[in-house]
Structures are given as C-alpha cells and as structure tokens.
Amino acid sequence: GRYPEAVAVQKEVITLAAALPNRDLVVRTRGHLALTYARMGERKRALTLLEHTVREARELRMTPILVRYLGELGRLRMKGGDVGRALADARSAVRELETVLGGLGEEEGATARSRHADVFGIGALAAARLGEVDEVFTFLESGRAGSLLESLRGRRALQWTDLPKDLRESEAAAKAEEARARHELARIANEGTQREAHTAARRLDAAHERLRAISARIQREAKRQAGLF
C-alpha cells in the first residue's frame, strides 16, 4: 500500500486540527496514524501513538474511540507476545463499554456489542493463553450473552407494560443533561483551559452516573413487571 503517503497526509491533518484547535479530530487521526504504522510493521511507533490516543480519548470521554483503540492496543500487544498487557487492555475496554450500555435499548445495545466484538475476542484469547479460564468465560458471556440478557431481562419487558411516568421523565432529563455536558466538554476541549476541561469532564461523569442510575431503575422495574424477580 501507499503507506508513506498516508502517513504524510495524516500528520498534516493532525497539525491542521491542532492549530484550529480540534482535539476530537486530532485524537481520531492519531489513532488512524497508529494503525498505519502498525500495517507498515513499525510496532514501536504504533504502540506509542495508540497509548497517546487512548490517554486523550479517556481524558475527553470519547468512549467509542477509547474502546476501539484499547482493542487495537490489545491486538498489537498480543501479536508482540505481551499477553498480560493485552488482557489488561481488553478488560479496560470492556469496562468502558459497559458504562455506556446500561442506557441503551435492546437493538442499540446489541449493535454496540457487535461493533466492538473484537475486544471480547482479544480478551478471551489473552485469558486463554494465560490459563485464566474464568476470564475466558467472562469475556465470552459479555460479548455474546450480554446482549441477550439485556434483551430478555431489560427493556424488552417494557413491550408488555407501561413505564412509570416519573422514570420516563427522569430518563429524558438525564439524557438531555448528559448530552449538554458532552457538548460542553467538546467545546471546552477546543476553546478552554485544561482546568476548565477537567471540570467539564467531571460534570460529564456526574451526568453519566445519574443516567446509569436511572437506567438501572428502569431495568429493575422491567424485570419486576416481567416477573423475573
């Protein structure tokens, strides 16, 4: 492939995005650059850039990007024989993914899991090579059975019942609050100071935790009405 040309273009995009500034684009392009280096066989450069991408994605709460590149980091480490760290990357990716699945509906949850199926596979393979049998099953269950359990025991039960009005209103308000906090963090990351960005990130974390708590209440209500406990 024309990898040198791709590297030159991606580096230019990073420079231009940083000058705007547009940290979101910088993070995404740096991840692409890391993968280009990996395809070129430049493992050390790829690892360094992937680690940088993961740190910034975590700081900016870019969860889908964070999960993707934790998976790529784990994959590259597996290829290099660093199985222990690959397993740690997969664990971290799954934890991050699970933080956003609670607020999703049946189809959205299944789609999110399938989009990141490689993460579960890398984790299961790394655990198997290390003889961690329980973790092998944990990754497999999280990747395959997780969406089924959400479907059977979670929001699907609401097809046969009415969700209480207070929960509907609380969920709508929490989603709106999280969306505002996420938008504000993206804006401040490009225009504000590092201290302001950290404050905005904490507000987003708090908003997300409130949404998770409400989603958990909805799940419990759905199970109760479906007679699952």
PDB file of C-alpha atoms in Angstrom:
ATOM      1  CA  GLY A   1       0.000   0.000   0.000  1.00  0.00           C
ATOM      2  CA  ARG A   2       0.913   3.648  -0.265  1.00  0.00           C
ATOM      3  CA  TYR A   3       1.631   3.924   3.429  1.00  0.00           C
ATOM      4  CA  PRO A   4       4.231   6.740   3.309  1.00  0.00           C
ATOM      5  CA  GLU A   5       1.712   8.979   1.524  1.00  0.00           C
ATOM      6  CA  ALA A   6      -0.962   8.059   4.065  1.00  0.00           C
ATOM      7  CA  VAL A   7       1.401   8.899   6.929  1.00  0.00           C
ATOM      8  CA  ALA A   8       2.202  12.289   5.411  1.00  0.00           C
ATOM      9  CA  VAL A   9      -1.478  13.146   4.960  1.00  0.00           C
ATOM     10  CA  GLN A  10      -2.432  12.012   8.465  1.00  0.00           C
ATOM     11  CA  LYS A  11       0.395  14.005  10.034  1.00  0.00           C
ATOM     12  CA  GLU A  12      -0.727  17.089   8.111  1.00  0.00           C
ATOM     13  CA  VAL A  13      -4.314  16.620   9.282  1.00  0.00           C
ATOM     14  CA  ILE A  14      -3.116  16.363  12.900  1.00  0.00           C
ATOM     15  CA  THR A  15      -1.103  19.579  12.529  1.00  0.00           C
ATOM     16  CA  LEU A  16      -4.029  21.458  10.987  1.00  0.00           C
ATOM     17  CA  ALA A  17      -6.533  20.102  13.531  1.00  0.00           C
ATOM     18  CA  ALA A  18      -4.267  21.025  16.432  1.00  0.00           C
ATOM     19  CA  ALA A  19      -3.985  24.583  15.080  1.00  0.00           C
ATOM     20  CA  LEU A  20      -7.766  25.082  14.877  1.00  0.00           C
ATOM     21  CA  PRO A  21      -7.871  23.627  17.601  1.00  0.00           C
ATOM     22  CA  ASN A  22      -9.985  20.484  17.146  1.00  0.00           C
ATOM     23  CA  ARG A  23      -8.883  17.872  19.699  1.00  0.00           C
ATOM     24  CA  ASP A  24     -11.559  15.402  18.631  1.00  0.00           C
ATOM     25  CA  LEU A  25     -10.129  15.281  15.100  1.00  0.00           C
ATOM     26  CA  VAL A  26      -6.576  15.139  16.449  1.00  0.00           C
ATOM     27  CA  VAL A  27      -7.395  12.066  18.551  1.00  0.00           C
ATOM     28  CA  ARG A  28      -9.211  10.272  15.737  1.00  0.00           C
ATOM     29  CA  THR A  29      -6.481  10.967  13.188  1.00  0.00           C
ATOM     30  CA  ARG A  30      -3.716   9.982  15.583  1.00  0.00           C
ATOM     31  CA  GLY A  31      -5.460   6.642  16.009  1.00  0.00           C
ATOM     32  CA  HIS A  32      -5.584   6.168  12.239  1.00  0.00           C
ATOM     33  CA  LEU A  33      -1.902   7.081  12.024  1.00  0.00           C
ATOM     34  CA  ALA A  34      -1.077   4.485  14.663  1.00  0.00           C
ATOM     35  CA  LEU A  35      -2.855   1.807  12.639  1.00  0.00           C
ATOM     36  CA  THR A  36      -0.991   2.871   9.503  1.00  0.00           C
ATOM     37  CA  TYR A  37       2.316   2.435  11.303  1.00  0.00           C
ATOM     38  CA  ALA A  38       1.157  -0.975  12.548  1.00  0.00           C
ATOM     39  CA  ARG A  39       0.419  -2.066   8.962  1.00  0.00           C
ATOM     40  CA  MET A  40       3.885  -0.851   7.982  1.00  0.00           C
ATOM     41  CA  GLY A  41       5.384  -3.097  10.652  1.00  0.00           C
ATOM     42  CA  GLU A  42       6.563  -0.173  12.792  1.00  0.00           C
ATOM     43  CA  ARG A  43       5.270  -1.656  16.019  1.00  0.00           C
ATOM     44  CA  LYS A  44       7.067   0.670  18.446  1.00  0.00           C
ATOM     45  CA  ARG A  45       5.722   3.816  16.803  1.00  0.00           C
ATOM     46  CA  ALA A  46       2.266   2.298  16.569  1.00  0.00           C
ATOM     47  CA  LEU A  47       2.248   1.377  20.267  1.00  0.00           C
ATOM     48  CA  THR A  48       3.376   4.866  21.314  1.00  0.00           C
ATOM     49  CA  LEU A  49       0.675   6.545  19.235  1.00  0.00           C
ATOM     50  CA  LEU A  50      -2.024   4.118  20.384  1.00  0.00           C
ATOM     51  CA  GLU A  51      -1.142   4.748  24.030  1.00  0.00           C
ATOM     52  CA  HIS A  52      -1.310   8.517  23.373  1.00  0.00           C
ATOM     53  CA  THR A  53      -4.661   8.124  21.603  1.00  0.00           C
ATOM     54  CA  VAL A  54      -6.073   6.100  24.498  1.00  0.00           C
ATOM     55  CA  ARG A  55      -4.954   8.667  27.078  1.00  0.00           C
ATOM     56  CA  GLU A  56      -6.542  11.566  25.208  1.00  0.00           C
ATOM     57  CA  ALA A  57      -9.730   9.669  24.374  1.00  0.00           C
ATOM     58  CA  ARG A  58     -10.112   8.826  28.067  1.00  0.00           C
ATOM     59  CA  GLU A  59      -9.497  12.447  29.068  1.00  0.00           C
ATOM     60  CA  LEU A  60     -12.091  13.700  26.560  1.00  0.00           C
ATOM     61  CA  ARG A  61     -14.579  10.933  27.466  1.00  0.00           C
ATOM     62  CA  MET A  62     -14.653   9.735  23.850  1.00  0.00           C
ATOM     63  CA  THR A  63     -15.828   6.284  24.902  1.00  0.00           C
ATOM     64  CA  PRO A  64     -16.375   4.633  21.477  1.00  0.00           C
ATOM     65  CA  ILE A  65     -12.953   5.836  20.307  1.00  0.00           C
ATOM     66  CA  LEU A  66     -11.394   4.776  23.613  1.00  0.00           C
ATOM     67  CA  VAL A  67     -12.876   1.279  23.373  1.00  0.00           C
ATOM     68  CA  ARG A  68     -11.792   0.889  19.757  1.00  0.00           C
ATOM     69  CA  TYR A  69      -8.184   1.851  20.350  1.00  0.00           C
ATOM     70  CA  LEU A  70      -7.865  -0.089  23.585  1.00  0.00           C
ATOM     71  CA  GLY A  71      -8.855  -3.058  21.442  1.00  0.00           C
ATOM     72  CA  GLU A  72      -6.274  -2.173  18.795  1.00  0.00           C
ATOM     73  CA  LEU A  73      -3.653  -1.724  21.513  1.00  0.00           C
ATOM     74  CA  GLY A  74      -4.502  -5.145  22.913  1.00  0.00           C
ATOM     75  CA  ARG A  75      -4.357  -6.707  19.449  1.00  0.00           C
ATOM     76  CA  LEU A  76      -0.910  -5.246  18.752  1.00  0.00           C
ATOM     77  CA  ARG A  77       0.393  -6.353  22.129  1.00  0.00           C
ATOM     78  CA  MET A  78      -0.930  -9.853  21.536  1.00  0.00           C
ATOM     79  CA  LYS A  79       0.972 -10.019  18.257  1.00  0.00           C
ATOM     80  CA  GLY A  80       4.108  -8.945  20.092  1.00  0.00           C
ATOM     81  CA  GLY A  81       3.666 -11.596  22.775  1.00  0.00           C
ATOM     82  CA  ASP A  82       2.748  -9.135  25.533  1.00  0.00           C
ATOM     83  CA  VAL A  83      -0.291 -11.185  26.540  1.00  0.00           C
ATOM     84  CA  GLY A  84      -0.641  -9.857  30.076  1.00  0.00           C
ATOM     85  CA  ARG A  85      -0.929  -6.239  28.974  1.00  0.00           C
ATOM     86  CA  ALA A  86      -3.201  -7.240  26.102  1.00  0.00           C
ATOM     87  CA  LEU A  87      -5.550  -8.799  28.660  1.00  0.00           C
ATOM     88  CA  ALA A  88      -5.406  -5.631  30.762  1.00  0.00           C
ATOM     89  CA  ASP A  89      -6.289  -3.530  27.704  1.00  0.00           C
ATOM     90  CA  ALA A  90      -9.252  -5.787  26.904  1.00  0.00           C
ATOM     91  CA  ARG A  91     -10.501  -5.613  30.494  1.00  0.00           C
ATOM     92  CA  SER A  92     -10.285  -1.829  30.406  1.00  0.00           C
ATOM     93  CA  ALA A  93     -12.098  -1.687  27.068  1.00  0.00           C
ATOM     94  CA  VAL A  94     -14.951  -3.859  28.334  1.00  0.00           C
ATOM     95  CA  ARG A  95     -15.308  -1.756  31.497  1.00  0.00           C
ATOM     96  CA  GLU A  96     -15.531   1.382  29.393  1.00  0.00           C
ATOM     97  CA  LEU A  97     -18.050  -0.215  27.050  1.00  0.00           C
ATOM     98  CA  GLU A  98     -20.251  -1.414  29.888  1.00  0.00           C
ATOM     99  CA  THR A  99     -20.523   2.141  31.227  1.00  0.00           C
ATOM    100  CA  VAL A 100     -22.489   3.183  28.151  1.00  0.00           C
ATOM    101  CA  LEU A 101     -24.544   0.037  27.544  1.00  0.00           C
ATOM    102  CA  GLY A 102     -26.842   0.479  30.523  1.00  0.00           C
ATOM    103  CA  GLY A 103     -28.664   3.400  28.972  1.00  0.00           C
ATOM    104  CA  LEU A 104     -29.191   1.750  25.602  1.00  0.00           C
ATOM    105  CA  GLY A 105     -32.202  -0.095  24.299  1.00  0.00           C
ATOM    106  CA  GLU A 106     -32.201  -3.670  23.051  1.00  0.00           C
ATOM    107  CA  GLU A 107     -31.155  -3.030  19.459  1.00  0.00           C
ATOM    108  CA  GLU A 108     -28.686  -0.291  20.351  1.00  0.00           C
ATOM    109  CA  GLY A 109     -27.024  -2.479  22.982  1.00  0.00           C
ATOM    110  CA  ALA A 110     -26.678  -5.415  20.606  1.00  0.00           C
ATOM    111  CA  THR A 111     -25.278  -3.147  17.886  1.00  0.00           C
ATOM    112  CA  ALA A 112     -22.747  -1.598  20.274  1.00  0.00           C
ATOM    113  CA  ARG A 113     -21.535  -5.034  21.367  1.00  0.00           C
ATOM    114  CA  SER A 114     -21.235  -6.330  17.815  1.00  0.00           C
ATOM    115  CA  ARG A 115     -19.322  -3.205  16.778  1.00  0.00           C
ATOM    116  CA  HIS A 116     -16.697  -3.985  19.409  1.00  0.00           C
ATOM    117  CA  ALA A 117     -16.768  -7.779  19.103  1.00  0.00           C
ATOM    118  CA  ASP A 118     -13.003  -7.895  18.557  1.00  0.00           C
ATOM    119  CA  VAL A 119     -12.419  -6.558  22.064  1.00  0.00           C
ATOM    120  CA  PHE A 120     -14.222  -9.530  23.617  1.00  0.00           C
ATOM    121  CA  GLY A 121     -12.339 -11.905  21.324  1.00  0.00           C
ATOM    122  CA  ILE A 122      -8.944 -10.434  22.208  1.00  0.00           C
ATOM    123  CA  GLY A 123      -9.760 -10.627  25.905  1.00  0.00           C
ATOM    124  CA  ALA A 124     -10.920 -14.238  25.668  1.00  0.00           C
ATOM    125  CA  LEU A 125      -7.842 -15.271  23.678  1.00  0.00           C
ATOM    126  CA  ALA A 126      -5.436 -13.495  26.020  1.00  0.00           C
ATOM    127  CA  ALA A 127      -7.133 -15.026  29.060  1.00  0.00           C
ATOM    128  CA  ALA A 128      -6.961 -18.480  27.463  1.00  0.00           C
ATOM    129  CA  ARG A 129      -3.227 -18.147  26.775  1.00  0.00           C
ATOM    130  CA  LEU A 130      -2.687 -17.166  30.394  1.00  0.00           C
ATOM    131  CA  GLY A 131      -4.817 -20.048  31.667  1.00  0.00           C
ATOM    132  CA  GLU A 132      -7.449 -17.707  33.135  1.00  0.00           C
ATOM    133  CA  VAL A 133     -10.430 -19.952  32.445  1.00  0.00           C
ATOM    134  CA  ASP A 134     -12.960 -17.907  34.396  1.00  0.00           C
ATOM    135  CA  GLU A 135     -11.997 -14.780  32.483  1.00  0.00           C
ATOM    136  CA  VAL A 136     -12.356 -16.590  29.161  1.00  0.00           C
ATOM    137  CA  PHE A 137     -15.993 -17.283  30.001  1.00  0.00           C
ATOM    138  CA  THR A 138     -16.487 -13.746  31.324  1.00  0.00           C
ATOM    139  CA  PHE A 139     -15.393 -12.235  28.011  1.00  0.00           C
ATOM    140  CA  LEU A 140     -17.472 -14.689  26.009  1.00  0.00           C
ATOM    141  CA  GLU A 141     -20.552 -14.095  28.139  1.00  0.00           C
ATOM    142  CA  SER A 142     -20.094 -10.331  27.986  1.00  0.00           C
ATOM    143  CA  GLY A 143     -19.768 -10.362  24.227  1.00  0.00           C
ATOM    144  CA  ARG A 144     -22.434 -12.890  23.321  1.00  0.00           C
ATOM    145  CA  ALA A 145     -24.819 -13.473  26.184  1.00  0.00           C
ATOM    146  CA  GLY A 146     -24.761  -9.901  27.437  1.00  0.00           C
ATOM    147  CA  SER A 147     -26.954  -8.520  24.706  1.00  0.00           C
ATOM    148  CA  LEU A 148     -29.301 -11.500  25.037  1.00  0.00           C
ATOM    149  CA  LEU A 149     -29.665 -10.949  28.772  1.00  0.00           C
ATOM    150  CA  GLU A 150     -30.349  -7.270  28.235  1.00  0.00           C
ATOM    151  CA  SER A 151     -32.972  -8.225  25.700  1.00  0.00           C
ATOM    152  CA  LEU A 152     -34.717 -10.814  27.857  1.00  0.00           C
ATOM    153  CA  ARG A 153     -34.475  -9.137  31.232  1.00  0.00           C
ATOM    154  CA  GLY A 154     -34.237  -5.468  30.445  1.00  0.00           C
ATOM    155  CA  ARG A 155     -36.089  -3.069  28.268  1.00  0.00           C
ATOM    156  CA  ARG A 156     -37.756  -5.697  26.120  1.00  0.00           C
ATOM    157  CA  ALA A 157     -40.090  -6.438  29.019  1.00  0.00           C
ATOM    158  CA  LEU A 158     -41.429  -2.919  28.614  1.00  0.00           C
ATOM    159  CA  GLN A 159     -43.173  -4.007  25.402  1.00  0.00           C
ATOM    160  CA  TRP A 160     -45.876  -5.502  27.642  1.00  0.00           C
ATOM    161  CA  THR A 161     -46.110  -2.816  30.270  1.00  0.00           C
ATOM    162  CA  ASP A 162     -46.076   0.921  30.830  1.00  0.00           C
ATOM    163  CA  LEU A 163     -43.013   2.578  32.251  1.00  0.00           C
ATOM    164  CA  PRO A 164     -43.922   4.836  35.215  1.00  0.00           C
ATOM    165  CA  LYS A 165     -44.166   8.474  34.259  1.00  0.00           C
ATOM    166  CA  ASP A 166     -41.563   9.608  36.783  1.00  0.00           C
ATOM    167  CA  LEU A 167     -38.995   7.224  35.278  1.00  0.00           C
ATOM    168  CA  ARG A 168     -39.765   8.357  31.735  1.00  0.00           C
ATOM    169  CA  GLU A 169     -39.349  11.978  32.728  1.00  0.00           C
ATOM    170  CA  SER A 170     -36.218  11.298  34.779  1.00  0.00           C
ATOM    171  CA  GLU A 171     -34.612   9.376  31.932  1.00  0.00           C
ATOM    172  CA  ALA A 172     -35.397  12.101  29.388  1.00  0.00           C
ATOM    173  CA  ALA A 173     -33.964  14.757  31.690  1.00  0.00           C
ATOM    174  CA  ALA A 174     -30.835  12.697  32.427  1.00  0.00           C
ATOM    175  CA  LYS A 175     -30.209  12.051  28.725  1.00  0.00           C
ATOM    176  CA  ALA A 176     -30.591  15.736  27.947  1.00  0.00           C
ATOM    177  CA  GLU A 177     -28.239  16.646  30.785  1.00  0.00           C
ATOM    178  CA  GLU A 178     -25.609  14.167  29.605  1.00  0.00           C
ATOM    179  CA  ALA A 179     -25.875  15.425  26.020  1.00  0.00           C
ATOM    180  CA  ARG A 180     -25.382  19.022  27.197  1.00  0.00           C
ATOM    181  CA  ALA A 181     -22.397  18.027  29.350  1.00  0.00           C
ATOM    182  CA  ARG A 182     -20.829  16.072  26.470  1.00  0.00           C
ATOM    183  CA  HIS A 183     -21.297  19.001  24.079  1.00  0.00           C
ATOM    184  CA  GLU A 184     -19.823  21.398  26.644  1.00  0.00           C
ATOM    185  CA  LEU A 185     -16.760  19.194  27.167  1.00  0.00           C
ATOM    186  CA  ALA A 186     -16.173  19.010  23.409  1.00  0.00           C
ATOM    187  CA  ARG A 187     -16.420  22.806  23.173  1.00  0.00           C
ATOM    188  CA  ILE A 188     -14.132  23.489  26.137  1.00  0.00           C
ATOM    189  CA  ALA A 189     -11.591  20.900  24.984  1.00  0.00           C
ATOM    190  CA  ASN A 190     -11.077  23.024  21.880  1.00  0.00           C
ATOM    191  CA  GLU A 191     -11.518  26.513  23.327  1.00  0.00           C
ATOM    192  CA  GLY A 192     -10.915  26.419  27.080  1.00  0.00           C
ATOM    193  CA  THR A 193      -8.097  25.820  29.523  1.00  0.00           C
ATOM    194  CA  GLN A 194      -7.010  22.429  30.830  1.00  0.00           C
ATOM    195  CA  ARG A 195      -8.560  23.204  34.215  1.00  0.00           C
ATOM    196  CA  GLU A 196     -11.875  24.060  32.557  1.00  0.00           C
ATOM    197  CA  ALA A 197     -11.697  20.843  30.549  1.00  0.00           C
ATOM    198  CA  HIS A 198     -11.148  18.794  33.699  1.00  0.00           C
ATOM    199  CA  THR A 199     -14.120  20.487  35.368  1.00  0.00           C
ATOM    200  CA  ALA A 200     -16.295  19.813  32.320  1.00  0.00           C
ATOM    201  CA  ALA A 201     -15.155  16.192  32.264  1.00  0.00           C
ATOM    202  CA  ARG A 202     -16.174  15.765  35.895  1.00  0.00           C
ATOM    203  CA  ARG A 203     -19.598  17.252  35.097  1.00  0.00           C
ATOM    204  CA  LEU A 204     -19.991  14.765  32.260  1.00  0.00           C
ATOM    205  CA  ASP A 205     -19.002  11.895  34.555  1.00  0.00           C
ATOM    206  CA  ALA A 206     -21.599  13.003  37.100  1.00  0.00           C
ATOM    207  CA  ALA A 207     -24.286  13.329  34.418  1.00  0.00           C
ATOM    208  CA  HIS A 208     -23.438   9.897  33.074  1.00  0.00           C
ATOM    209  CA  GLU A 209     -23.633   8.343  36.527  1.00  0.00           C
ATOM    210  CA  ARG A 210     -27.095   9.855  37.029  1.00  0.00           C
ATOM    211  CA  LEU A 211     -28.215   8.382  33.708  1.00  0.00           C
ATOM    212  CA  ARG A 212     -26.788   4.989  34.666  1.00  0.00           C
ATOM    213  CA  ALA A 213     -28.646   5.078  37.977  1.00  0.00           C
ATOM    214  CA  ILE A 214     -31.940   5.840  36.258  1.00  0.00           C
ATOM    215  CA  SER A 215     -31.293   3.141  33.643  1.00  0.00           C
ATOM    216  CA  ALA A 216     -30.699   0.657  36.451  1.00  0.00           C
ATOM    217  CA  ARG A 217     -34.044   1.630  37.980  1.00  0.00           C
ATOM    218  CA  ILE A 218     -35.717   1.071  34.627  1.00  0.00           C
ATOM    219  CA  GLN A 219     -34.090  -2.346  34.307  1.00  0.00           C
ATOM    220  CA  ARG A 220     -35.275  -3.315  37.793  1.00  0.00           C
ATOM    221  CA  GLU A 221     -38.801  -2.110  37.050  1.00  0.00           C
ATOM    222  CA  ALA A 222     -38.842  -4.022  33.776  1.00  0.00           C
ATOM    223  CA  LYS A 223     -37.706  -7.225  35.488  1.00  0.00           C
ATOM    224  CA  ARG A 224     -40.238  -6.766  38.287  1.00  0.00           C
ATOM    225  CA  GLN A 225     -43.120  -6.287  35.876  1.00  0.00           C
ATOM    226  CA  ALA A 226     -41.951  -9.180  33.740  1.00  0.00           C
ATOM    227  CA  GLY A 227     -41.888 -11.409  36.816  1.00  0.00           C
ATOM    228  CA  LEU A 228     -38.160 -12.082  36.623  1.00  0.00           C
ATOM    229  CA  PHE A 229     -37.605 -11.462  40.323  1.00  0.00           C
TER     230      PHE A 229
END
